[in-house]
Short mmCIF file of C-alpha atoms and ligand atoms in Angstrom, two decimals:
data_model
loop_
_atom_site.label_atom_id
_atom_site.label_comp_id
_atom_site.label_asym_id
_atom_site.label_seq_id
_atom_site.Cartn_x
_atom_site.Cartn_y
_atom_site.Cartn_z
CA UNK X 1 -20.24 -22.79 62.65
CA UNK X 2 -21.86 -19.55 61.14
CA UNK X 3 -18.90 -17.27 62.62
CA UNK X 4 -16.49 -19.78 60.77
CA UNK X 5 -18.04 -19.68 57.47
CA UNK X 6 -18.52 -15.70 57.69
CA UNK X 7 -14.84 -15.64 58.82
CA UNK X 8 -13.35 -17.66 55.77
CA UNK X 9 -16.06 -15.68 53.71
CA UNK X 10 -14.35 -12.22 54.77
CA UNK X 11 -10.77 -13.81 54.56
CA UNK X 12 -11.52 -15.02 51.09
CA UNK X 13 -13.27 -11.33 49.43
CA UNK X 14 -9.97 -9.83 50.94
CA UNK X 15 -7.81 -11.90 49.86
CA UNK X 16 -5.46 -10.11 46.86
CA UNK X 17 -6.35 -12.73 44.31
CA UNK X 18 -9.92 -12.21 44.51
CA UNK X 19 -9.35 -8.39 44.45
CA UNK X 20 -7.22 -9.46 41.02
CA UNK X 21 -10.00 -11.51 39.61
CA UNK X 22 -12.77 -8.71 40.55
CA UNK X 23 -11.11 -5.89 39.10
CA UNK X 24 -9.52 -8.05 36.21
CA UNK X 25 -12.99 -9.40 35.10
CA UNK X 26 -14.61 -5.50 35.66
CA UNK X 27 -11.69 -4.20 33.16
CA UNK X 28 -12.83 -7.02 30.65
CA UNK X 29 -16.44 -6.08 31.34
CA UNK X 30 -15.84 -2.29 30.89
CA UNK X 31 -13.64 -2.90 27.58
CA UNK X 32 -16.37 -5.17 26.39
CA UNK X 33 -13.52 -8.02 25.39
CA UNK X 34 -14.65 -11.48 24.92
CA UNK X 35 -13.96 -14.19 27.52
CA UNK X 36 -12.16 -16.28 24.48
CA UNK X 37 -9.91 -14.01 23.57
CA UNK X 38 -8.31 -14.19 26.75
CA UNK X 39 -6.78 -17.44 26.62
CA UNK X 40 -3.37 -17.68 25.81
CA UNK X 41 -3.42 -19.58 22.51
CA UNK X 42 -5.79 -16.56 21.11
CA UNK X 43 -3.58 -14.02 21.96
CA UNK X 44 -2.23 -11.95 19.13
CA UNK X 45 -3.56 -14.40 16.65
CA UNK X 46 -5.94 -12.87 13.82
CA UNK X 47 -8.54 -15.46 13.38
CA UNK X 48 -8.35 -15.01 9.77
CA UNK X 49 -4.89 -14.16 7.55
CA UNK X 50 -5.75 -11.62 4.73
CA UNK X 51 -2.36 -11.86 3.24
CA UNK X 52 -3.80 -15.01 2.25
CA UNK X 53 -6.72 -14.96 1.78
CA UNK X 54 -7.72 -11.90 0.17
CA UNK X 55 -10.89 -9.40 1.91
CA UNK X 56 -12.68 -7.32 -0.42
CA UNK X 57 -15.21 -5.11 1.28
CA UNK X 58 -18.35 -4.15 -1.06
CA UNK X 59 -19.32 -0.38 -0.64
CA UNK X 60 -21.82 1.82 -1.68
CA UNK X 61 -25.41 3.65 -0.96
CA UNK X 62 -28.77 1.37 -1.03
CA UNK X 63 -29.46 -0.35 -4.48
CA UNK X 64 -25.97 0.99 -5.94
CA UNK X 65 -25.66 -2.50 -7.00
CA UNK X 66 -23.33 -4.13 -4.38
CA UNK X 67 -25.90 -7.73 -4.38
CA UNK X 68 -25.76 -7.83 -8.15
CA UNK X 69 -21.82 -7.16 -8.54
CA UNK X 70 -21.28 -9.85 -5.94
CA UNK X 71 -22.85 -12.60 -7.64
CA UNK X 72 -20.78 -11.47 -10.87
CA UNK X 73 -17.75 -11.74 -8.33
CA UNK X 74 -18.84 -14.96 -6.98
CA UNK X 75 -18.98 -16.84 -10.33
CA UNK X 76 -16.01 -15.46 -11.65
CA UNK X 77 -13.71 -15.64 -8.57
CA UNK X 78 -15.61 -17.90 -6.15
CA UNK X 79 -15.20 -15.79 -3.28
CA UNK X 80 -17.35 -16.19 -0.50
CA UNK X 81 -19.88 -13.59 -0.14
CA UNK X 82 -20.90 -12.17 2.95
CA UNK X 83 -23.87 -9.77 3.13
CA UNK X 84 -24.41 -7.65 6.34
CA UNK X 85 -27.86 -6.88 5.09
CA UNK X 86 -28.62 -10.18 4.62
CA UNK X 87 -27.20 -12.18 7.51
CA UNK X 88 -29.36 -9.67 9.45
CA UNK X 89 -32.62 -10.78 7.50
CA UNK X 90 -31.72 -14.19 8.43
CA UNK X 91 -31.31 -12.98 12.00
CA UNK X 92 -35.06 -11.75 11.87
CA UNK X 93 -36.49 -14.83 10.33
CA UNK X 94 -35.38 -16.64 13.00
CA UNK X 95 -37.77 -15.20 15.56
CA UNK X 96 -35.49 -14.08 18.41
CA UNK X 97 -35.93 -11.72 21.34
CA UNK X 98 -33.21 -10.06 19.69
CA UNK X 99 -35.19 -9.72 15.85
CA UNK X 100 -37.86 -8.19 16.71
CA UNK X 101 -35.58 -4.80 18.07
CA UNK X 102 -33.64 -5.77 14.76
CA UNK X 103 -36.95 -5.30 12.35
CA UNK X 104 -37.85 -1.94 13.80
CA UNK X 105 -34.59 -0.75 13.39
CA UNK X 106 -34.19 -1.39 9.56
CA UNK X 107 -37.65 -0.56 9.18
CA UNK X 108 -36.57 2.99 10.22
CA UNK X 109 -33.76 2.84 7.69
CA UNK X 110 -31.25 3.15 10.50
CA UNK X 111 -27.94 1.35 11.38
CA UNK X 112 -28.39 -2.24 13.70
CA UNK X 113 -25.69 -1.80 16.86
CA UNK X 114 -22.23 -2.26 15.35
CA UNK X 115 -21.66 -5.20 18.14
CA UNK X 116 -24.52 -7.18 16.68
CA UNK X 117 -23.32 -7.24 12.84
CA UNK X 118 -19.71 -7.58 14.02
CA UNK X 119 -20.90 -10.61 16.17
CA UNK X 120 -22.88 -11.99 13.17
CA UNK X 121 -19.82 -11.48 10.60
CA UNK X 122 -17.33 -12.79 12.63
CA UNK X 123 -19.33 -16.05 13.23
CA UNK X 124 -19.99 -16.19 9.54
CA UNK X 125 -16.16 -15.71 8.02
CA UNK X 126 -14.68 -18.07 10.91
CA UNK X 127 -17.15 -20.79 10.11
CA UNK X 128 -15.60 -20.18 6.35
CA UNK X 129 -12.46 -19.42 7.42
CA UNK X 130 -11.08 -22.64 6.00
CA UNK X 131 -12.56 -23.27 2.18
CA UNK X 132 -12.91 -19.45 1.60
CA UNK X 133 -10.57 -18.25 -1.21
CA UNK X 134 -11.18 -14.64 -0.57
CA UNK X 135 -13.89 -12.63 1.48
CA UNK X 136 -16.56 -10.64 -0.31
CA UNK X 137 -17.91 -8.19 2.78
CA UNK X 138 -20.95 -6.75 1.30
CA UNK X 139 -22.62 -3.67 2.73
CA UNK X 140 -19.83 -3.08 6.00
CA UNK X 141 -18.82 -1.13 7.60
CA UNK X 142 -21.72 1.88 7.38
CA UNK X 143 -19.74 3.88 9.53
CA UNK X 144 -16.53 4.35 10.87
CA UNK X 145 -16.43 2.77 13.92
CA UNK X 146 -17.33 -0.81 12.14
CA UNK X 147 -14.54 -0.39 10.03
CA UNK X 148 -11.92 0.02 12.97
CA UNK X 149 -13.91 -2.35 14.99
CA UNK X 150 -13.29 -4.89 12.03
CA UNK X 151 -9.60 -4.99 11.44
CA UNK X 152 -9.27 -5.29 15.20
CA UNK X 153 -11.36 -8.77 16.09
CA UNK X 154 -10.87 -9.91 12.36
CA UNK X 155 -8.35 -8.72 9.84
CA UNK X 156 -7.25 -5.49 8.08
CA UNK X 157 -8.82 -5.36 4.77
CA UNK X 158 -7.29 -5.79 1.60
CA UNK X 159 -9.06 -4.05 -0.46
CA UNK X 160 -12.81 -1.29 -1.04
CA UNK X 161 -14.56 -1.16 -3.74
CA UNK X 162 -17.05 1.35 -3.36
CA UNK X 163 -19.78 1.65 -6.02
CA UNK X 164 -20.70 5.55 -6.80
CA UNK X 165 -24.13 6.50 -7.82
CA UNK X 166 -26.36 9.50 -7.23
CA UNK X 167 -29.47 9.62 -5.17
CA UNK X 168 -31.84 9.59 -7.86
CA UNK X 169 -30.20 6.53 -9.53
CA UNK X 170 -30.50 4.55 -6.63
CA UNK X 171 -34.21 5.85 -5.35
CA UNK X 172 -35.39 4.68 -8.74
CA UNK X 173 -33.74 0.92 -8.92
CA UNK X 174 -35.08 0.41 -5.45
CA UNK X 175 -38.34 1.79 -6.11
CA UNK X 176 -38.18 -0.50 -9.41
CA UNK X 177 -36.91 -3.96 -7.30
CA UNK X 178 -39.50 -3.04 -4.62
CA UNK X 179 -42.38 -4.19 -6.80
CA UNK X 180 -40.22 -7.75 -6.42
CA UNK X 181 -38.46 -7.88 -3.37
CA UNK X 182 -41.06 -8.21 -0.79
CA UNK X 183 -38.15 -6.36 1.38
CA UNK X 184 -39.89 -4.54 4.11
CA UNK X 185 -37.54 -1.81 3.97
CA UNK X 186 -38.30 -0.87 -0.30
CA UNK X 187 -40.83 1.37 0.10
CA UNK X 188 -40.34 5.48 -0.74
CA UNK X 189 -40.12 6.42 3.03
CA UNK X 190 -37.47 3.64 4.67
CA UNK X 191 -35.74 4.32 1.10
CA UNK X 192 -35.15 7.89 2.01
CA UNK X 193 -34.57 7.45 5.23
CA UNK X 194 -32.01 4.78 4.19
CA UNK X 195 -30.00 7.34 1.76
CA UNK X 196 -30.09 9.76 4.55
CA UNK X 197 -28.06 7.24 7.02
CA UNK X 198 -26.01 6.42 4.00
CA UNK X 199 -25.10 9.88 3.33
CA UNK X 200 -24.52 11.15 6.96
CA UNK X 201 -21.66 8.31 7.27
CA UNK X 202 -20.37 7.36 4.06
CA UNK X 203 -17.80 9.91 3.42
CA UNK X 204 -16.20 9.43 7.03
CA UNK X 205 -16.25 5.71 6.41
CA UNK X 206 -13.83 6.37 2.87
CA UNK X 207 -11.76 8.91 4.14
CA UNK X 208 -10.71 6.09 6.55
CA UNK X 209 -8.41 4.08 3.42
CA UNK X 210 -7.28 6.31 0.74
CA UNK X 211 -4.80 3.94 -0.13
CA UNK X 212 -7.26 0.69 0.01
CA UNK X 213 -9.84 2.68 -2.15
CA UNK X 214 -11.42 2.07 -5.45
CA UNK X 215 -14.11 3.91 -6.67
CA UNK X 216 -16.14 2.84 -9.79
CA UNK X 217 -19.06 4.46 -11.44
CA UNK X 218 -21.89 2.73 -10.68
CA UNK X 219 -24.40 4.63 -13.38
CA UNK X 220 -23.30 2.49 -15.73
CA UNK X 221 -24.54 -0.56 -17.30
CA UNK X 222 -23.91 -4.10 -15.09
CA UNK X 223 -21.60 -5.29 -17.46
CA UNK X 224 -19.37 -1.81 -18.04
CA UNK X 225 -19.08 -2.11 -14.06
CA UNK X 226 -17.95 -5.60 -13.61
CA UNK X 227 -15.31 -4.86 -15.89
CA UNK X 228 -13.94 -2.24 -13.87
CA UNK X 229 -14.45 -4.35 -10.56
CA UNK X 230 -12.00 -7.04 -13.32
CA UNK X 231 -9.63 -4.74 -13.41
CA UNK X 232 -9.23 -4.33 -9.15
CA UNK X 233 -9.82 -8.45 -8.34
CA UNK X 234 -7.84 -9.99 -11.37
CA UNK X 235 -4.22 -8.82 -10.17
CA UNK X 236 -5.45 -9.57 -6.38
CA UNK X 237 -6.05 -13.37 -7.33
CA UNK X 238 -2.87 -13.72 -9.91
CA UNK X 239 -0.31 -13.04 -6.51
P1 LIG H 301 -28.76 -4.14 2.86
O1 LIG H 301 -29.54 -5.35 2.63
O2 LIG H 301 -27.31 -4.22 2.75
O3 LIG H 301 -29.36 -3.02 1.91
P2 LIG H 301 -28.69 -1.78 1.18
O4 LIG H 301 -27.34 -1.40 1.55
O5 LIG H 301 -29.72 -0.73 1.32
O6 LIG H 301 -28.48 -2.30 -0.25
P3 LIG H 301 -29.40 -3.19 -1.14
O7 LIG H 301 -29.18 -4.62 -0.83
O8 LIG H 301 -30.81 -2.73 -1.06
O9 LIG H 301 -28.88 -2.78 -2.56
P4 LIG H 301 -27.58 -3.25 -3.36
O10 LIG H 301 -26.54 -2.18 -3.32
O11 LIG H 301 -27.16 -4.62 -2.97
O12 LIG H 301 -28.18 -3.22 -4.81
P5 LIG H 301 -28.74 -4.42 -5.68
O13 LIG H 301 -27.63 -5.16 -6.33
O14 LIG H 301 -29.72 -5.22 -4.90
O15 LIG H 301 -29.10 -3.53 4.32
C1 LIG H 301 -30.43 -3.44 4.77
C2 LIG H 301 -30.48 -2.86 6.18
O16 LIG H 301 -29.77 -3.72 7.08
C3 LIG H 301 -29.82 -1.48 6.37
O17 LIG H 301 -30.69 -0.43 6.02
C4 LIG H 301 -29.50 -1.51 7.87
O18 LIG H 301 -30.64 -1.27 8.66
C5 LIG H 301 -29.10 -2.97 8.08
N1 LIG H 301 -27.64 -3.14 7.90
C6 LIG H 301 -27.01 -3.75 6.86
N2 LIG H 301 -25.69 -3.72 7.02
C7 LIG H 301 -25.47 -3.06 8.19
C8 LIG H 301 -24.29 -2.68 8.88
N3 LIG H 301 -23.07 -2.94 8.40
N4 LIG H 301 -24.44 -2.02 10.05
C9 LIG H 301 -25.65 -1.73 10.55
N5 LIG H 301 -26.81 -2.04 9.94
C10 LIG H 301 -26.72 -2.70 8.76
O19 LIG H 301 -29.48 -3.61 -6.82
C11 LIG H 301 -30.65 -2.86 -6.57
C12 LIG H 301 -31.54 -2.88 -7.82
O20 LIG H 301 -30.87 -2.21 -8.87
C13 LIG H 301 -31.83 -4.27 -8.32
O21 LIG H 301 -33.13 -4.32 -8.80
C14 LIG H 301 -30.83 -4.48 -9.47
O22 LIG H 301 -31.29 -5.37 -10.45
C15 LIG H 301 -30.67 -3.09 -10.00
N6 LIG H 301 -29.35 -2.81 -10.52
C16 LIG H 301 -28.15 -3.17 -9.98
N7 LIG H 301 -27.14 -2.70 -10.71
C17 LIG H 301 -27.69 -2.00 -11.74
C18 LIG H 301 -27.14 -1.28 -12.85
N8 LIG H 301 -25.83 -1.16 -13.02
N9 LIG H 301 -27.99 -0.68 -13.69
C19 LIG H 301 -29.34 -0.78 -13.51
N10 LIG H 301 -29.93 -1.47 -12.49
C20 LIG H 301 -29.10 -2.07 -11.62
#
């Protein structure tokens, strides 16, 4: 009985469709694609259509002012707004295995694993996928891999609107919301450390869409620059 089973054993692991499914599940493995995107009704379909539904990603350094621009956005346009930073702080509240590596990581003013946020975005825009008028991506991609990682699993982006301020400007609004925010990360050292992983990516990140690009000047008042972000989202939503 036990030479039979090892036989058919042997017979089977040499058989060519289990070599197939070994070194067809290894490639999948190796190119890190997701078991559902494998089936043959997901294939070559973009699980959400941007020349429909318009998406606007929200750059710019740490307290440039993409949170407060996005509510202005939200009321006027009812877009739905997506914030990396904060779907991750909702992530950490939850108490995971996984928040605890998250914590330290933003503590340090450094960038979570690009396959995390992805993971958390996509989940977030497909569960809107079907009310959503237009996509608001707040704070993504931080570097340039995010952004190519992006338009592959989701949709290319319609359009950046990247919010320019210096270094000083933003140290001193996040010094002055961090007697407020209770935000673990406003304090003068993660702050620094957050403009330095701003600054080491952020240029790579733009040089990525100079056609998709719009830069505003973010030292001005909150009114003067929701006028100019007017001027990029009104002729988006009249098509
Ligand atoms: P996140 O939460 O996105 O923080 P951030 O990018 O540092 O930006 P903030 O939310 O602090 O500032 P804001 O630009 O929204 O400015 P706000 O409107 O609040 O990310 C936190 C962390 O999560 C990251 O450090 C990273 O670890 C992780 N993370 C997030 N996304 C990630 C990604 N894609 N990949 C990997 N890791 C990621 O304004 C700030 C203050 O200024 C407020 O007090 C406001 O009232 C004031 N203010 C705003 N506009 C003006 C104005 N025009 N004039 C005067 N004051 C103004």
């Amino acid at each position: 009985m036990k030479i039979i089973i090892e036989k058919t054993l042997v017979k089977c692991l040499c058989s060519y469709e289990f070599i197939f499914v070994f070194v067809f599940v290894t490639w999948l493995r190796l190119n890190s694609v997701r078991w559902e995107r494998c089936f043959i009704f997901n294939i070559g379909k973009a699980p959400i259509d941007s020349s429909k539904v318009p998406i606007v990603w929200i750059l710019g350094g740490p307290g440039s002012g993409k949170g407060t621009q996005c509510e202005k956005i939200i009321a006027k346009y009812g877009f739905t707004h997506l914030s990396t930073g904060d779907l991750l702080r909702a992530e950490v509240k939850s108490g995971s295995e996984r928040a605890k590596c998250l914590t330290a990581i933003m503590e340090r003013g450094e960038l979570v694993p690009n396959d995390v946020v992805l993971d958390l975005l996509k989940e977030a825009m497909l569960a809107k996928a079907g009310e959503a008028k237009g996509f608001l991506i707040d704070g993504y991609p931080r570097e340039k891999s995010q952004g190519i990682a992006f338009e592959k699993a989701i949709a290319p982006v319609t359009v950046i609107i990247y919010f320019e301020a210096s270094s000083e400007t933003l140290t001193k609004r996040l010094l002055g919301r961090a007697v407020s925010s209770g935000r673990a990360d406003d304090n003068e050292e993660t702050i620094k450390l957050r403009l330095k992983t701003f600054l080491d990516n952020n240029d790579q990140v733009l040089a990525q869409y100079p056609s998709k690009l719009q830069r505003i000047n973010a030292e001005d008042s909150v009114d003067a620059i929701f006028n100019q972000v007017e001027k990029i989202l009104d002729p988006l939503v009249a098509q």
